[in-house]
Amino acid sequence: MNPDRPPFGACGLRKVAMARLALVMIVRDEARCIARCIESVRPHVDTMIVLDTGSVDDTIAIAERCGAEVHRFTWCDDFSVARNAALDHSDADWNLVLDADDWLAGGFEALGPETLPPASVSPARFVGCVSIVNQGVGEGGAARRFVPRVLPRGVRYAGRVHEQPVSALPQQPIGVELHHDGYAEDQLARKDGRNEALLRAELADHPGDAYLWHQLGRELLVRGRSAEAADPLLQACRLAAPGAVFRHSAVVSALRALKQADRLPEALALADEEQVRWSGSPDFYFAVADVYLECASREPARAMDDFLPVVEGAWKRCIDIGEQPALEGSVPGCGSWLAAGNLAMLYRTLGIDDEADEYELLAGTMRKAA
């Protein structure tokens, strides 16, 4: 129960009032982590709703011990249907939608009534986006995502997988930070094949949906299937509107996939085409440096004249830009200690020890400050 919400009226009787903020989850076999998720959120919400889709472990018992209201649901291979069934159990003004492998890590104050007022005080004017830092392997490590997870009452989802809320309200970042460990290797193995199958089924119905192509490409990339990921990611880049939030992630991921798939000419062409759009992205220049470094390793005769100067310049550009956590898919360190550390290794390899020492020191300082 939210301690800021008074439980008693002036006459001493408990008020029967609609919850201002509810935690709403769908889960299955999440005994490993569900308590962590619920306990991270419990001080900041008025009620907690868990919809179980068929657990055979201790998920339900743990959720109930943590104070959640648990309901059962028969899984039907459609995340939006399950999400909406869970939301149907909430009467709250706002719903915070989490997965069991998420946990609240920061921005707690943004869940208060100043940001999310009761409907009786002010009608909802936005769908709230939270920052998610993915802990685990793939896509360069702890990539940041911005996803709509704070929904006004009445907003519902569409889409079999990587479902999205359907609302005419604008999506607005509110400063909440979640961490997520669903991309750890053991968790990826547990869900192997499920999301890919659902994404391909959804794309069969919506082949022009850039977001679905992006998600399919990411799914394949984090599973080490770069050769298969490249074309879906390129398709996402082609189809996405210039201002689409996920387009930055699609471009950077496409560069990574093309490099890993040994499609270097296409990676170079994409980098040239997109450079004008991402002059403020350290992640873009970090990916460009990786592509040119791979070119240098493949054509040593051209390395010093054609490729390594671009690598050096791209990593320096990363540091000049600095960290840009508001960019979808950004990886902490690309605008600071990761780029500085790579410059140190480059200079050390080339025998330029004074520059190597300088950037090693800078990388350490930046890492401590992160």
Short mmCIF file of C-alpha atoms in Angstrom, two decimals:
data_model
loop_
_atom_site.label_atom_id
_atom_site.label_comp_id
_atom_site.label_asym_id
_atom_site.label_seq_id
_atom_site.Cartn_x
_atom_site.Cartn_y
_atom_site.Cartn_z
CA MET A 1 0.00 0.00 0.00
CA ASN A 2 1.30 3.42 -0.87
CA PRO A 3 2.19 5.13 2.44
CA ASP A 4 1.32 8.54 0.95
CA ARG A 5 -2.29 7.48 0.46
CA PRO A 6 -4.33 8.00 3.68
CA PRO A 7 -6.24 4.79 4.49
CA PHE A 8 -8.86 6.32 6.81
CA GLY A 9 -11.45 9.06 6.50
CA ALA A 10 -12.13 11.78 9.06
CA CYS A 11 -14.69 9.60 10.86
CA GLY A 12 -12.24 6.74 11.27
CA LEU A 13 -13.84 4.44 8.72
CA ARG A 14 -11.72 3.00 5.90
CA LYS A 15 -12.47 4.70 2.59
CA VAL A 16 -13.56 2.58 -0.33
CA ALA A 17 -11.63 4.34 -3.08
CA MET A 18 -10.28 3.53 -6.49
CA ALA A 19 -6.56 2.80 -6.52
CA ARG A 20 -4.46 5.55 -8.05
CA LEU A 21 -1.63 3.25 -9.25
CA ALA A 22 -1.61 -0.52 -9.77
CA LEU A 23 1.18 -2.91 -10.63
CA VAL A 24 -0.12 -5.22 -13.37
CA MET A 25 1.86 -8.30 -14.47
CA ILE A 26 1.49 -11.45 -16.54
CA VAL A 27 3.76 -14.30 -15.46
CA ARG A 28 4.56 -17.95 -15.92
CA ASP A 29 7.17 -19.99 -14.02
CA GLU A 30 8.94 -16.93 -12.63
CA ALA A 31 9.77 -18.17 -9.12
CA ARG A 32 13.37 -17.13 -9.77
CA CYS A 33 12.63 -13.41 -9.86
CA ILE A 34 9.02 -12.46 -9.15
CA ALA A 35 9.65 -11.52 -5.52
CA ARG A 36 12.45 -9.16 -6.60
CA CYS A 37 10.10 -7.41 -9.01
CA ILE A 38 7.19 -7.09 -6.60
CA GLU A 39 9.30 -5.97 -3.65
CA SER A 40 10.96 -3.26 -5.77
CA VAL A 41 7.57 -1.78 -6.63
CA ARG A 42 5.41 -2.47 -3.58
CA PRO A 43 6.21 0.78 -1.68
CA HIS A 44 5.14 2.86 -4.67
CA VAL A 45 1.80 1.34 -5.72
CA ASP A 46 -1.65 0.97 -4.20
CA THR A 47 -2.39 -2.54 -5.41
CA MET A 48 -0.58 -5.39 -7.18
CA ILE A 49 -2.24 -7.64 -9.76
CA VAL A 50 -0.60 -10.78 -11.14
CA LEU A 51 -2.13 -12.84 -13.94
CA ASP A 52 -0.59 -16.32 -14.06
CA THR A 53 -0.67 -18.05 -17.45
CA GLY A 54 0.10 -21.60 -16.29
CA SER A 55 2.96 -21.74 -13.79
CA VAL A 56 4.05 -25.15 -12.50
CA ASP A 57 6.66 -23.77 -10.07
CA ASP A 58 6.15 -21.63 -6.93
CA THR A 59 5.35 -18.40 -8.80
CA ILE A 60 1.77 -18.12 -7.54
CA ALA A 61 2.65 -18.85 -3.90
CA ILE A 62 5.50 -16.35 -3.93
CA ALA A 63 3.34 -13.65 -5.50
CA GLU A 64 0.62 -14.18 -2.90
CA ARG A 65 3.16 -14.09 -0.06
CA CYS A 66 4.39 -10.75 -1.42
CA GLY A 67 0.86 -9.36 -1.18
CA ALA A 68 -0.24 -9.60 -4.83
CA GLU A 69 -3.74 -10.41 -5.99
CA VAL A 70 -3.31 -13.45 -8.27
CA HIS A 71 -5.63 -14.50 -11.10
CA ARG A 72 -5.38 -17.46 -13.51
CA PHE A 73 -5.46 -17.30 -17.30
CA THR A 74 -5.14 -19.91 -20.04
CA TRP A 75 -2.27 -18.96 -22.37
CA CYS A 76 -3.34 -18.44 -26.00
CA ASP A 77 -0.09 -17.45 -27.80
CA ASP A 78 -1.00 -13.77 -27.72
CA PHE A 79 0.64 -11.38 -25.27
CA SER A 80 -1.80 -8.55 -25.87
CA VAL A 81 -4.78 -10.75 -24.98
CA ALA A 82 -3.06 -11.75 -21.72
CA ARG A 83 -2.01 -8.17 -20.92
CA ASN A 84 -5.56 -6.96 -21.50
CA ALA A 85 -7.01 -9.73 -19.32
CA ALA A 86 -4.68 -8.63 -16.52
CA LEU A 87 -5.63 -4.98 -16.98
CA ASP A 88 -9.30 -5.93 -16.78
CA HIS A 89 -8.71 -6.79 -13.10
CA SER A 90 -7.49 -3.26 -12.32
CA ASP A 91 -9.68 -0.30 -11.40
CA ALA A 92 -6.69 2.01 -10.92
CA ASP A 93 -6.27 5.42 -12.51
CA TRP A 94 -2.82 4.32 -13.75
CA ASN A 95 -1.34 0.89 -14.41
CA LEU A 96 2.38 0.13 -14.16
CA VAL A 97 2.91 -2.88 -16.45
CA LEU A 98 5.99 -4.97 -15.64
CA ASP A 99 7.41 -8.39 -16.41
CA ALA A 100 8.69 -10.61 -13.63
CA ASP A 101 12.29 -10.22 -14.81
CA ASP A 102 12.04 -6.42 -14.46
CA TRP A 103 12.72 -4.52 -11.28
CA LEU A 104 12.37 -0.87 -10.35
CA ALA A 105 15.83 0.69 -10.10
CA GLY A 106 15.28 4.45 -10.06
CA GLY A 107 12.98 7.38 -10.68
CA PHE A 108 10.60 6.30 -7.92
CA GLU A 109 9.33 9.84 -7.44
CA ALA A 110 7.87 9.81 -10.97
CA LEU A 111 5.28 7.29 -9.76
CA GLY A 112 3.85 9.83 -7.33
CA PRO A 113 0.62 11.81 -7.72
CA GLU A 114 2.46 14.88 -9.03
CA THR A 115 3.34 12.95 -12.20
CA LEU A 116 0.43 10.49 -12.17
CA PRO A 117 -2.52 12.33 -10.65
CA PRO A 118 -5.79 10.58 -9.81
CA ALA A 119 -8.40 10.84 -12.53
CA SER A 120 -10.58 12.85 -10.13
CA VAL A 121 -7.89 15.54 -10.05
CA SER A 122 -6.75 15.61 -13.68
CA PRO A 123 -7.49 13.54 -16.78
CA ALA A 124 -4.58 11.56 -18.19
CA ARG A 125 -2.65 13.45 -20.86
CA PHE A 126 0.02 10.89 -21.82
CA VAL A 127 1.15 7.28 -21.80
CA GLY A 128 4.25 7.03 -19.62
CA CYS A 129 7.49 5.61 -21.04
CA VAL A 130 10.10 4.08 -18.76
CA SER A 131 13.79 3.44 -19.39
CA ILE A 132 14.80 -0.23 -19.32
CA VAL A 133 18.45 -1.25 -19.00
CA ASN A 134 18.89 -4.80 -20.26
CA GLN A 135 21.35 -6.75 -18.16
CA GLY A 136 22.91 -9.59 -20.12
CA VAL A 137 24.44 -10.67 -23.37
CA GLY A 138 23.76 -9.56 -26.91
CA GLU A 139 23.37 -6.17 -28.56
CA GLY A 140 26.52 -4.83 -26.92
CA GLY A 141 25.52 -5.53 -23.33
CA ALA A 142 23.29 -3.38 -21.15
CA ALA A 143 21.33 -1.61 -23.88
CA ARG A 144 18.73 0.97 -22.88
CA ARG A 145 15.16 0.77 -24.14
CA PHE A 146 12.27 3.21 -23.78
CA VAL A 147 8.93 1.48 -23.60
CA PRO A 148 5.39 2.59 -22.73
CA ARG A 149 4.66 0.88 -19.42
CA VAL A 150 2.61 3.40 -17.44
CA LEU A 151 -0.90 3.34 -18.86
CA PRO A 152 -3.92 5.46 -17.98
CA ARG A 153 -7.04 3.54 -17.08
CA GLY A 154 -8.77 2.14 -20.15
CA VAL A 155 -5.70 1.87 -22.41
CA ARG A 156 -5.26 -1.62 -23.82
CA TYR A 157 -2.68 -3.52 -25.91
CA ALA A 158 -2.51 -4.91 -29.45
CA GLY A 159 -0.03 -7.38 -30.96
CA ARG A 160 0.78 -11.05 -30.37
CA VAL A 161 4.32 -10.27 -29.15
CA HIS A 162 6.23 -7.10 -28.24
CA GLU A 163 2.73 -5.77 -27.83
CA GLN A 164 2.12 -2.03 -27.79
CA PRO A 165 -0.56 0.07 -26.07
CA VAL A 166 -3.17 1.56 -28.37
CA SER A 167 -3.93 5.16 -27.47
CA ALA A 168 -4.25 8.56 -29.11
CA LEU A 169 -2.39 10.04 -26.14
CA PRO A 170 1.26 10.97 -26.74
CA GLN A 171 3.98 8.76 -25.26
CA GLN A 172 6.11 10.67 -22.76
CA PRO A 173 9.23 9.65 -20.79
CA ILE A 174 8.59 10.07 -17.07
CA GLY A 175 12.01 9.28 -15.57
CA VAL A 176 11.36 5.80 -14.20
CA GLU A 177 14.24 3.34 -14.67
CA LEU A 178 13.80 -0.42 -14.75
CA HIS A 179 16.44 -3.11 -14.98
CA HIS A 180 15.75 -6.34 -16.84
CA ASP A 181 17.71 -9.59 -16.94
CA GLY A 182 15.67 -11.51 -19.50
CA TYR A 183 18.59 -11.40 -21.95
CA ALA A 184 20.89 -13.39 -19.69
CA GLU A 185 21.92 -16.61 -21.43
CA ASP A 186 19.89 -18.97 -19.25
CA GLN A 187 16.77 -16.87 -19.71
CA LEU A 188 17.22 -16.67 -23.48
CA ALA A 189 17.51 -20.46 -23.61
CA ARG A 190 14.29 -20.87 -21.62
CA LYS A 191 12.33 -18.77 -24.13
CA ASP A 192 14.07 -20.04 -27.26
CA GLY A 193 11.81 -19.99 -30.31
CA ARG A 194 8.72 -18.55 -28.63
CA ASN A 195 9.09 -14.88 -29.56
CA GLU A 196 10.44 -15.60 -33.02
CA ALA A 197 7.44 -17.75 -33.91
CA LEU A 198 5.00 -15.12 -32.66
CA LEU A 199 6.83 -12.33 -34.49
CA ARG A 200 6.82 -14.22 -37.77
CA ALA A 201 3.09 -14.92 -37.39
CA GLU A 202 2.45 -11.23 -36.70
CA LEU A 203 4.56 -10.17 -39.69
CA ALA A 204 2.58 -12.49 -41.94
CA ASP A 205 -0.44 -10.32 -41.09
CA HIS A 206 1.42 -6.98 -41.01
CA PRO A 207 4.39 -7.16 -43.41
CA GLY A 208 4.79 -3.39 -43.55
CA ASP A 209 5.23 -2.94 -39.79
CA ALA A 210 8.75 -1.57 -39.22
CA TYR A 211 8.59 -2.14 -35.46
CA LEU A 212 7.92 -5.86 -35.92
CA TRP A 213 10.87 -6.18 -38.34
CA HIS A 214 13.03 -4.40 -35.78
CA GLN A 215 11.95 -6.76 -33.02
CA LEU A 216 12.53 -9.83 -35.18
CA GLY A 217 16.01 -8.59 -36.06
CA ARG A 218 16.83 -7.93 -32.41
CA GLU A 219 15.51 -11.34 -31.39
CA LEU A 220 17.80 -13.05 -33.90
CA LEU A 221 20.76 -10.81 -33.08
CA VAL A 222 20.72 -11.45 -29.34
CA ARG A 223 20.64 -15.17 -30.09
CA GLY A 224 23.81 -14.94 -32.17
CA ARG A 225 22.06 -15.38 -35.52
CA SER A 226 23.55 -12.30 -37.17
CA ALA A 227 23.28 -13.59 -40.73
CA GLU A 228 19.52 -13.96 -40.28
CA ALA A 229 19.14 -10.72 -38.29
CA ALA A 230 20.65 -8.39 -40.88
CA ASP A 231 17.82 -8.36 -43.43
CA PRO A 232 14.98 -7.82 -40.90
CA LEU A 233 16.94 -4.95 -39.38
CA LEU A 234 17.59 -3.40 -42.77
CA GLN A 235 13.89 -3.73 -43.54
CA ALA A 236 13.10 -1.94 -40.28
CA CYS A 237 15.46 0.89 -41.28
CA ARG A 238 13.76 1.20 -44.68
CA LEU A 239 10.21 1.16 -43.34
CA ALA A 240 10.57 3.18 -40.14
CA ALA A 241 9.51 6.79 -40.13
CA PRO A 242 12.47 9.19 -39.66
CA GLY A 243 11.21 10.16 -36.20
CA ALA A 244 10.39 6.65 -34.97
CA VAL A 245 11.85 6.15 -31.50
CA PHE A 246 13.20 2.69 -32.31
CA ARG A 247 14.94 3.74 -35.53
CA HIS A 248 18.20 4.55 -33.76
CA SER A 249 18.29 1.05 -32.33
CA ALA A 250 17.43 -0.45 -35.72
CA VAL A 251 20.31 1.36 -37.48
CA VAL A 252 22.93 0.56 -34.83
CA SER A 253 21.77 -3.06 -34.63
CA ALA A 254 21.81 -3.36 -38.43
CA LEU A 255 25.42 -2.14 -38.54
CA ARG A 256 26.36 -4.72 -35.93
CA ALA A 257 24.52 -7.53 -37.71
CA LEU A 258 25.99 -6.68 -41.13
CA LYS A 259 29.50 -6.63 -39.70
CA GLN A 260 29.03 -9.96 -37.92
CA ALA A 261 27.49 -11.45 -41.06
CA ASP A 262 30.56 -10.42 -43.10
CA ARG A 263 28.50 -8.03 -45.25
CA LEU A 264 30.97 -5.19 -44.90
CA PRO A 265 30.17 -3.27 -48.13
CA GLU A 266 26.53 -3.02 -47.04
CA ALA A 267 27.57 -1.93 -43.56
CA LEU A 268 29.78 0.82 -45.03
CA ALA A 269 26.96 1.97 -47.30
CA LEU A 270 24.49 2.08 -44.40
CA ALA A 271 26.95 4.04 -42.27
CA ASP A 272 27.41 6.62 -45.03
CA GLU A 273 23.67 6.90 -45.61
CA GLU A 274 22.77 7.32 -41.93
CA GLN A 275 25.62 9.54 -40.75
CA VAL A 276 23.71 12.78 -41.29
CA ARG A 277 20.89 11.54 -39.04
CA TRP A 278 23.01 10.42 -36.08
CA SER A 279 25.61 13.12 -35.57
CA GLY A 280 24.64 13.16 -31.89
CA SER A 281 24.78 9.41 -31.27
CA PRO A 282 27.88 7.86 -29.68
CA ASP A 283 26.40 4.42 -30.31
CA PHE A 284 26.25 5.07 -34.05
CA TYR A 285 29.90 6.14 -34.19
CA PHE A 286 30.89 3.23 -31.95
CA ALA A 287 29.25 0.82 -34.41
CA VAL A 288 30.93 2.62 -37.35
CA ALA A 289 34.32 2.20 -35.66
CA ASP A 290 33.67 -1.53 -35.27
CA VAL A 291 32.84 -1.85 -38.97
CA TYR A 292 35.96 0.02 -40.08
CA LEU A 293 38.13 -1.92 -37.65
CA GLU A 294 36.85 -5.14 -39.21
CA CYS A 295 37.68 -3.74 -42.64
CA ALA A 296 41.22 -3.00 -41.44
CA SER A 297 41.66 -6.57 -40.26
CA ARG A 298 40.47 -7.90 -43.63
CA GLU A 299 42.62 -5.55 -45.75
CA PRO A 300 45.82 -4.82 -43.79
CA ALA A 301 47.42 -3.05 -46.75
CA ARG A 302 44.73 -0.35 -46.57
CA ALA A 303 44.45 -0.25 -42.79
CA MET A 304 46.73 2.69 -41.96
CA ASP A 305 45.62 4.94 -44.79
CA ASP A 306 41.94 4.14 -45.25
CA PHE A 307 40.43 2.44 -42.21
CA LEU A 308 42.23 3.09 -38.92
CA PRO A 309 41.99 6.90 -39.20
CA VAL A 310 38.20 6.50 -39.41
CA VAL A 311 38.25 4.15 -36.41
CA GLU A 312 40.28 6.64 -34.39
CA GLY A 313 38.08 9.55 -35.41
CA ALA A 314 34.85 7.67 -34.66
CA TRP A 315 35.90 6.72 -31.13
CA LYS A 316 37.05 10.29 -30.46
CA ARG A 317 33.70 11.49 -31.78
CA CYS A 318 31.97 9.18 -29.26
CA ILE A 319 33.81 10.89 -26.41
CA ASP A 320 33.10 14.35 -27.80
CA ILE A 321 29.37 13.57 -27.96
CA GLY A 322 29.28 11.97 -24.52
CA GLU A 323 26.68 9.64 -23.08
CA GLN A 324 23.21 9.95 -24.59
CA PRO A 325 20.92 7.82 -22.39
CA ALA A 326 17.77 9.22 -24.03
CA LEU A 327 18.54 7.37 -27.28
CA GLU A 328 16.68 4.10 -27.74
CA GLY A 329 19.11 1.18 -27.71
CA SER A 330 22.02 3.20 -26.33
CA VAL A 331 24.66 1.27 -24.41
CA PRO A 332 26.27 2.83 -21.32
CA GLY A 333 29.93 3.55 -21.98
CA CYS A 334 29.77 4.12 -25.73
CA GLY A 335 30.06 7.85 -25.13
CA SER A 336 32.74 7.57 -22.47
CA TRP A 337 34.82 4.75 -20.97
CA LEU A 338 34.23 2.10 -23.66
CA ALA A 339 35.38 4.45 -26.42
CA ALA A 340 38.33 5.71 -24.37
CA GLY A 341 39.39 2.16 -23.55
CA ASN A 342 39.27 1.17 -27.20
CA LEU A 343 41.39 4.18 -28.15
CA ALA A 344 43.93 3.16 -25.53
CA MET A 345 44.14 -0.34 -27.01
CA LEU A 346 44.43 1.04 -30.54
CA TYR A 347 47.30 3.35 -29.62
CA ARG A 348 49.03 0.59 -27.63
CA THR A 349 48.81 -1.74 -30.62
CA LEU A 350 50.28 0.96 -32.86
CA GLY A 351 53.10 1.63 -30.39
CA ILE A 352 51.90 5.14 -29.51
CA ASP A 353 52.36 4.65 -25.79
CA ASP A 354 51.89 8.23 -24.58
CA GLU A 355 48.43 8.40 -26.20
CA ALA A 356 47.64 4.91 -24.89
CA ASP A 357 48.52 5.97 -21.34
CA GLU A 358 46.38 9.10 -21.64
CA TYR A 359 43.29 7.22 -22.79
CA GLU A 360 43.75 4.40 -20.29
CA LEU A 361 43.67 7.00 -17.52
CA LEU A 362 40.66 8.70 -19.08
CA ALA A 363 38.81 5.39 -19.42
CA GLY A 364 39.40 4.58 -15.75
CA THR A 365 38.23 8.00 -14.63
CA MET A 366 35.10 7.78 -16.77
CA ARG A 367 34.32 4.27 -15.57
CA LYS A 368 34.49 5.32 -11.94
CA ALA A 369 32.21 8.26 -12.63
CA ALA A 370 29.60 6.14 -14.44
#
